[in-house]
PDB file of C-alpha atoms and ligand atoms in Angstrom:
ATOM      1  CA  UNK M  16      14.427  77.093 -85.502  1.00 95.00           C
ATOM      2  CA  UNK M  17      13.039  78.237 -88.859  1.00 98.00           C
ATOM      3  CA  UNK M  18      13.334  75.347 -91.624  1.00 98.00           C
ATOM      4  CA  UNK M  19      14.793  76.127 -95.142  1.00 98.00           C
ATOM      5  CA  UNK M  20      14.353  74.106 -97.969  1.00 97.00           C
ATOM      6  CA  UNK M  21      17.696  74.604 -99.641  1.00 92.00           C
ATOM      7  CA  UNK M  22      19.634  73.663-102.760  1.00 94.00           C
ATOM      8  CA  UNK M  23      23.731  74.785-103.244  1.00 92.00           C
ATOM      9  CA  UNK M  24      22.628  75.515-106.493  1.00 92.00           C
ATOM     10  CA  UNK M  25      19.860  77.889-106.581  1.00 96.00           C
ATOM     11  CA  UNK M  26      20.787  81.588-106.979  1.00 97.00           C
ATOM     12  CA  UNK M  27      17.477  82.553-105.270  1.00 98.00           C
ATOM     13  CA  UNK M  28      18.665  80.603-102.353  1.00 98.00           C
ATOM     14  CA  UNK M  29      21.711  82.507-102.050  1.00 97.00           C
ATOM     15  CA  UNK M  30      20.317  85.694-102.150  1.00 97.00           C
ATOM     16  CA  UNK M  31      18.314  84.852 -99.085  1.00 98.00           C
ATOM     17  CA  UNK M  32      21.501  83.482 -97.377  1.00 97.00           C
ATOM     18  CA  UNK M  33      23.032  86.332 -97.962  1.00 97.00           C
ATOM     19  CA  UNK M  34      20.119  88.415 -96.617  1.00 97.00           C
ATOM     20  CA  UNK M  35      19.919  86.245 -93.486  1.00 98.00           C
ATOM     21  CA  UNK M  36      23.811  87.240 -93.141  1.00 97.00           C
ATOM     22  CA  UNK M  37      23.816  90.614 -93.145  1.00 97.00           C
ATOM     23  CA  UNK M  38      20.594  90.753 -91.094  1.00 97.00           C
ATOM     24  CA  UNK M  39      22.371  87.827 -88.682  1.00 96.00           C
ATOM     25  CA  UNK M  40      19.299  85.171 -88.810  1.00 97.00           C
ATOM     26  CA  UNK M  41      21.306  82.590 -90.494  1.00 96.00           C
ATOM     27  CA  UNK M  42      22.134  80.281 -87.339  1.00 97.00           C
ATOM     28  CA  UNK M  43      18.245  80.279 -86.612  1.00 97.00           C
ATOM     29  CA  UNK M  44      17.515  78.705 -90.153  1.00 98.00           C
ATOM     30  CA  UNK M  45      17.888  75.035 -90.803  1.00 98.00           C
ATOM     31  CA  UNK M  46      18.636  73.714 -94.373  1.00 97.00           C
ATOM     32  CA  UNK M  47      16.554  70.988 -95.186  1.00 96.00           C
ATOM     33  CA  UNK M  48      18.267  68.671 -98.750  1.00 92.00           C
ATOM     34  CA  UNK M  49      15.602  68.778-101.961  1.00 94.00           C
ATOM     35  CA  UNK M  50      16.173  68.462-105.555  1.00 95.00           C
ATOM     36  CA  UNK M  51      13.823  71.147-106.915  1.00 95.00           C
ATOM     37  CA  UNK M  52      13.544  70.103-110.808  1.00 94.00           C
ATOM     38  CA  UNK M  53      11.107  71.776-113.140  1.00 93.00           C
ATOM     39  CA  UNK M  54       9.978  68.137-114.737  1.00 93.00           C
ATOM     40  CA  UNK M  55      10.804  66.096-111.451  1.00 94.00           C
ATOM     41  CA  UNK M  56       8.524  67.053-108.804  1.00 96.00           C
ATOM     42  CA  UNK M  57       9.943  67.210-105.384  1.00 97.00           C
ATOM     43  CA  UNK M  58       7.112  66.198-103.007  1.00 97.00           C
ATOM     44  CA  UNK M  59       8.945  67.031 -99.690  1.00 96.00           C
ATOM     45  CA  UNK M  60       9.086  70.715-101.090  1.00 96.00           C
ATOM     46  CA  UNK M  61       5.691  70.656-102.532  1.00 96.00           C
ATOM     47  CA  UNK M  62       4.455  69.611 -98.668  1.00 94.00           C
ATOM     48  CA  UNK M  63       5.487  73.724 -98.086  1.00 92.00           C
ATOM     49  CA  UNK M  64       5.456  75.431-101.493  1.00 96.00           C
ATOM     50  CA  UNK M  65       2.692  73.790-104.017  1.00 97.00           C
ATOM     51  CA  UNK M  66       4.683  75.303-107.149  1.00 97.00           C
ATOM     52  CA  UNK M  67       7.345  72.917-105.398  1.00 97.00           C
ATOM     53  CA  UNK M  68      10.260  75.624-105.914  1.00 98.00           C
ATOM     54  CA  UNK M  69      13.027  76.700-103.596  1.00 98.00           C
ATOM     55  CA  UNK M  70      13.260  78.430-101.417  1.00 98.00           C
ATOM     56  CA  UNK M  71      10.517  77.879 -99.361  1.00 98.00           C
ATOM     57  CA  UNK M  72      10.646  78.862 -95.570  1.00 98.00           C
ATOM     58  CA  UNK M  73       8.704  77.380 -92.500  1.00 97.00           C
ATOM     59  CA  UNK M  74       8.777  80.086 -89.871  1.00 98.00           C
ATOM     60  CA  UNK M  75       9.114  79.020 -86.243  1.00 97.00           C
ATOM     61  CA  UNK M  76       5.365  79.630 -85.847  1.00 97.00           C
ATOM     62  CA  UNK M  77       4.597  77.021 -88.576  1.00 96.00           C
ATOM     63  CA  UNK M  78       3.611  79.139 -91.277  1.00 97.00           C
ATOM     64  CA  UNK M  79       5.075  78.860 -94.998  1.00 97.00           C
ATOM     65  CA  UNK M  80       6.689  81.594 -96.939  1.00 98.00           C
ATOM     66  CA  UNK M  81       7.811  81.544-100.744  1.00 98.00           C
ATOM     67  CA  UNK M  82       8.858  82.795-102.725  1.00 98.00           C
ATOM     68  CA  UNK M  83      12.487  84.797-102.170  1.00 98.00           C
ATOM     69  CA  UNK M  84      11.177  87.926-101.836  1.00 98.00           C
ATOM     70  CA  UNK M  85       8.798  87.307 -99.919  1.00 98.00           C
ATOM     71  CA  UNK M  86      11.174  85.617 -97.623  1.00 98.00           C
ATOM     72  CA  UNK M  87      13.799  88.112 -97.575  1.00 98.00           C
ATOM     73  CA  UNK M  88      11.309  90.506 -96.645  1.00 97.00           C
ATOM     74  CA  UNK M  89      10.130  88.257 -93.514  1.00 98.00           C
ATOM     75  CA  UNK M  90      13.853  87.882 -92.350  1.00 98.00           C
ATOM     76  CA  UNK M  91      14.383  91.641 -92.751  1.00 97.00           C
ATOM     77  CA  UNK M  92      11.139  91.985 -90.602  1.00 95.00           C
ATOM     78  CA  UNK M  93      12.385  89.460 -87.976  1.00 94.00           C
ATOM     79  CA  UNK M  94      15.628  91.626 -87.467  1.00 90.00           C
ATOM     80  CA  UNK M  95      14.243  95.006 -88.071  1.00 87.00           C
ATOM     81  CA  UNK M  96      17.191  95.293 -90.511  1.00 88.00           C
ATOM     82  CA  UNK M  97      17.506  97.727 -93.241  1.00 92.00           C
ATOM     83  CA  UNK M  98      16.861  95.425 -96.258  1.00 96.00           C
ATOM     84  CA  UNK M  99      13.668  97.108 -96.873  1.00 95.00           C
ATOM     85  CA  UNK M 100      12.608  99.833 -95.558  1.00 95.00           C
ATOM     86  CA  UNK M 101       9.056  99.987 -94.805  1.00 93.00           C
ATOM     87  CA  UNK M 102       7.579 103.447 -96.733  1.00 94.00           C
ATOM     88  CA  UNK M 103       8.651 105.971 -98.757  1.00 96.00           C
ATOM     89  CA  UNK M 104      11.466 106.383-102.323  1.00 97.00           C
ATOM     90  CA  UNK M 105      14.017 104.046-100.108  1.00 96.00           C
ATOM     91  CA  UNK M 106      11.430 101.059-100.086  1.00 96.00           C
ATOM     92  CA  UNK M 107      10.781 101.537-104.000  1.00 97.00           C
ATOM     93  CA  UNK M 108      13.900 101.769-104.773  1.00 97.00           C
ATOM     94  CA  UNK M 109      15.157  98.316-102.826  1.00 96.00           C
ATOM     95  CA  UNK M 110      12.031  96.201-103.947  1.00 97.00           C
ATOM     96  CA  UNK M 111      13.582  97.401-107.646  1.00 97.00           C
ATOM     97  CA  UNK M 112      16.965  96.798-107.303  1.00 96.00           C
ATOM     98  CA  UNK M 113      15.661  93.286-105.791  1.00 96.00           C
ATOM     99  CA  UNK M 114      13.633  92.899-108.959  1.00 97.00           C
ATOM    100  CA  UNK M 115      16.869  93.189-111.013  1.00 95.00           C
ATOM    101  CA  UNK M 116      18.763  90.872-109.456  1.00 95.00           C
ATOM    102  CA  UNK M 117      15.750  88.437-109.612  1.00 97.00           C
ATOM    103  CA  UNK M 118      15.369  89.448-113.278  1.00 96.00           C
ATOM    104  CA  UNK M 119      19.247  88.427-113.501  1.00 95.00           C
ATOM    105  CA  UNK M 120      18.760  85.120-112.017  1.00 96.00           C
ATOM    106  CA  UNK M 121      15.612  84.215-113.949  1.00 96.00           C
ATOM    107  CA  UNK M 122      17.311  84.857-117.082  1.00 95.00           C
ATOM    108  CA  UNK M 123      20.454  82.435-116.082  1.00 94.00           C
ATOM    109  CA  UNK M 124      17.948  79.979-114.796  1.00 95.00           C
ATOM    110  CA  UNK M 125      15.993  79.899-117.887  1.00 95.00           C
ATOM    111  CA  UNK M 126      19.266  79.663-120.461  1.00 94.00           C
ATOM    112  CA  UNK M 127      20.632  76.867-117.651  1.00 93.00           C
ATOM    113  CA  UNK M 128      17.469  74.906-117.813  1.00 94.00           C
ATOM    114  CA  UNK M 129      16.913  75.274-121.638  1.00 94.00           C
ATOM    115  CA  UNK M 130      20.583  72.377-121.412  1.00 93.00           C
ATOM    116  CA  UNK M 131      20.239  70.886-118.773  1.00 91.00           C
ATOM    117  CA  UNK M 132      16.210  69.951-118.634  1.00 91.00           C
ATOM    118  CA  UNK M 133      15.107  69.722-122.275  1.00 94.00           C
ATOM    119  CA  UNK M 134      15.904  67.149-124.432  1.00 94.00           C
ATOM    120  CA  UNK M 135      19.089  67.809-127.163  1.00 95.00           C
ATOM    121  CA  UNK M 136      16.253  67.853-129.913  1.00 97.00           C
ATOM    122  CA  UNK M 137      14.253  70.546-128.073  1.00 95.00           C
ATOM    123  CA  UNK M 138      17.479  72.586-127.014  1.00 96.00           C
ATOM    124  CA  UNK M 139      17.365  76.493-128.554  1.00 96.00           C
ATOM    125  CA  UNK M 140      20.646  77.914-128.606  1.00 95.00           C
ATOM    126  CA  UNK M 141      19.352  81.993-129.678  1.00 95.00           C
ATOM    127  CA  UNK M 142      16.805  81.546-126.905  1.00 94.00           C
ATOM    128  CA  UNK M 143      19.589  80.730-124.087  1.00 94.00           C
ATOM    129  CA  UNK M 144      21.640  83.692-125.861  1.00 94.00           C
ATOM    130  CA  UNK M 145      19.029  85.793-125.410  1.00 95.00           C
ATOM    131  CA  UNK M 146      18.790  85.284-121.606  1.00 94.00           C
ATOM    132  CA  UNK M 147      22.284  84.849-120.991  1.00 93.00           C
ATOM    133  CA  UNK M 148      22.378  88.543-122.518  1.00 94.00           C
ATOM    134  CA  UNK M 149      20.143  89.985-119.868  1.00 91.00           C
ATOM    135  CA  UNK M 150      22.653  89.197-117.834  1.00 82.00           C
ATOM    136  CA  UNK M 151      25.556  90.832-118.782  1.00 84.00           C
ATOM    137  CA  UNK M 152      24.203  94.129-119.989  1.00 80.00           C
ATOM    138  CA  UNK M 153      23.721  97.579-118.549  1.00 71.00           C
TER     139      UNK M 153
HETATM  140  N1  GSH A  30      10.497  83.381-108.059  1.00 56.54           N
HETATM  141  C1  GSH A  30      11.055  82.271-107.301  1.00 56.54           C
HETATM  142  C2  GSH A  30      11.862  81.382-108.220  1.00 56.54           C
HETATM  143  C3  GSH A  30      12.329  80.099-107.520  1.00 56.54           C
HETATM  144  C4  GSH A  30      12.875  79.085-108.505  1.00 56.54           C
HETATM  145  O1  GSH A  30      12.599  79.108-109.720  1.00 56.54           O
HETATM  146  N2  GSH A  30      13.682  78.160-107.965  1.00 56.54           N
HETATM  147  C5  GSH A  30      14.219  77.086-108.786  1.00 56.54           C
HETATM  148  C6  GSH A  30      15.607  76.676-108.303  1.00 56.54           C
HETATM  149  S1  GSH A  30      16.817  77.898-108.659  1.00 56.54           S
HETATM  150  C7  GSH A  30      13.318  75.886-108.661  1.00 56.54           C
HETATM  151  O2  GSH A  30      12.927  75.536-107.565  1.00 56.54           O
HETATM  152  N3  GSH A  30      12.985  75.241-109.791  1.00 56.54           N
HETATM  153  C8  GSH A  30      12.137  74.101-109.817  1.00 56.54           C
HETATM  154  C9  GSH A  30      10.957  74.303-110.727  1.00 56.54           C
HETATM  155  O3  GSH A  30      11.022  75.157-111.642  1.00 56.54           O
HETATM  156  O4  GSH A  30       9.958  73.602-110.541  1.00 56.54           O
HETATM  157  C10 GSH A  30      11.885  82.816-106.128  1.00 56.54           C
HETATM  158  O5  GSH A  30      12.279  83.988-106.187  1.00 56.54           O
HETATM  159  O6  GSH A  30      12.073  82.110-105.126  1.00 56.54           O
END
């Protein structure tokens, strides 16, 4: 059984659920609780990932594998799905389209964090805008 660290909350979480879906993996991965914080250090993550972010993924050989993409690469290995192909304009264009979405979820992350994990007196309101903008244009 491969070991996830997991939080409901984390976007980049999802998107390797959903990647474990589609590529059917996701009975063979086990969700282990953490509260990955940027201030609060999490030392059962950091025990896998030193950055002490999730996800972080124990294989079932033992090895540990963060971040997200590299993850969702591994399970697309594992399956031989068709997340990523492996050469040629089809792999570019996936490991892109992947970077967008990440690019999405870092900017939500980063306006989400600037409320809920800096003090009121340190909150900037433009900066969040900013991000949150990212996200919704085209
Ligand atoms: N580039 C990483 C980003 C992971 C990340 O930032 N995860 C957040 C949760 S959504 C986290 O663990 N934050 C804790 C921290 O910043 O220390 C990935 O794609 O997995």
């Amino acid at each position: 059984m491969m070991q996830l660290f997991y939080a409901s909350t984390s976007a980049y979480v999802r998107k390797v659920l959903v990647c474990a879906q589609v590529l059917g993996v996701d009975e063979a991965i086990e969700r282990l609780d953490s509260a990955a914080h940027p201030i609060e250090r999490d030392e059962r993550i950091a025990a896998f990932n030193p950055l002490a972010k999730v996800p972080a993924l124990r294989t079932e050989s033992g090895l540990c594998l963060y971040d997200s993409r590299v993850i969702c690469e591994y399970l697309n290995t594992l399956s031989q799905g068709p997340l990523f192909p492996t050469s040629g304009e089809a792999r570019w264009t996936s490991l892109t389209r992947q970077a967008l979405a990440d690019g999405l979820i870092d900017a939500a992350l980063l306006a989400r964090y600037e409320f809920s994990a800096r003090p009121l007196e340190k909150q900037w309101q433009e900066w969040a805008d900013a991000q949150l903008k990212k996200s919704q244009r085209r």
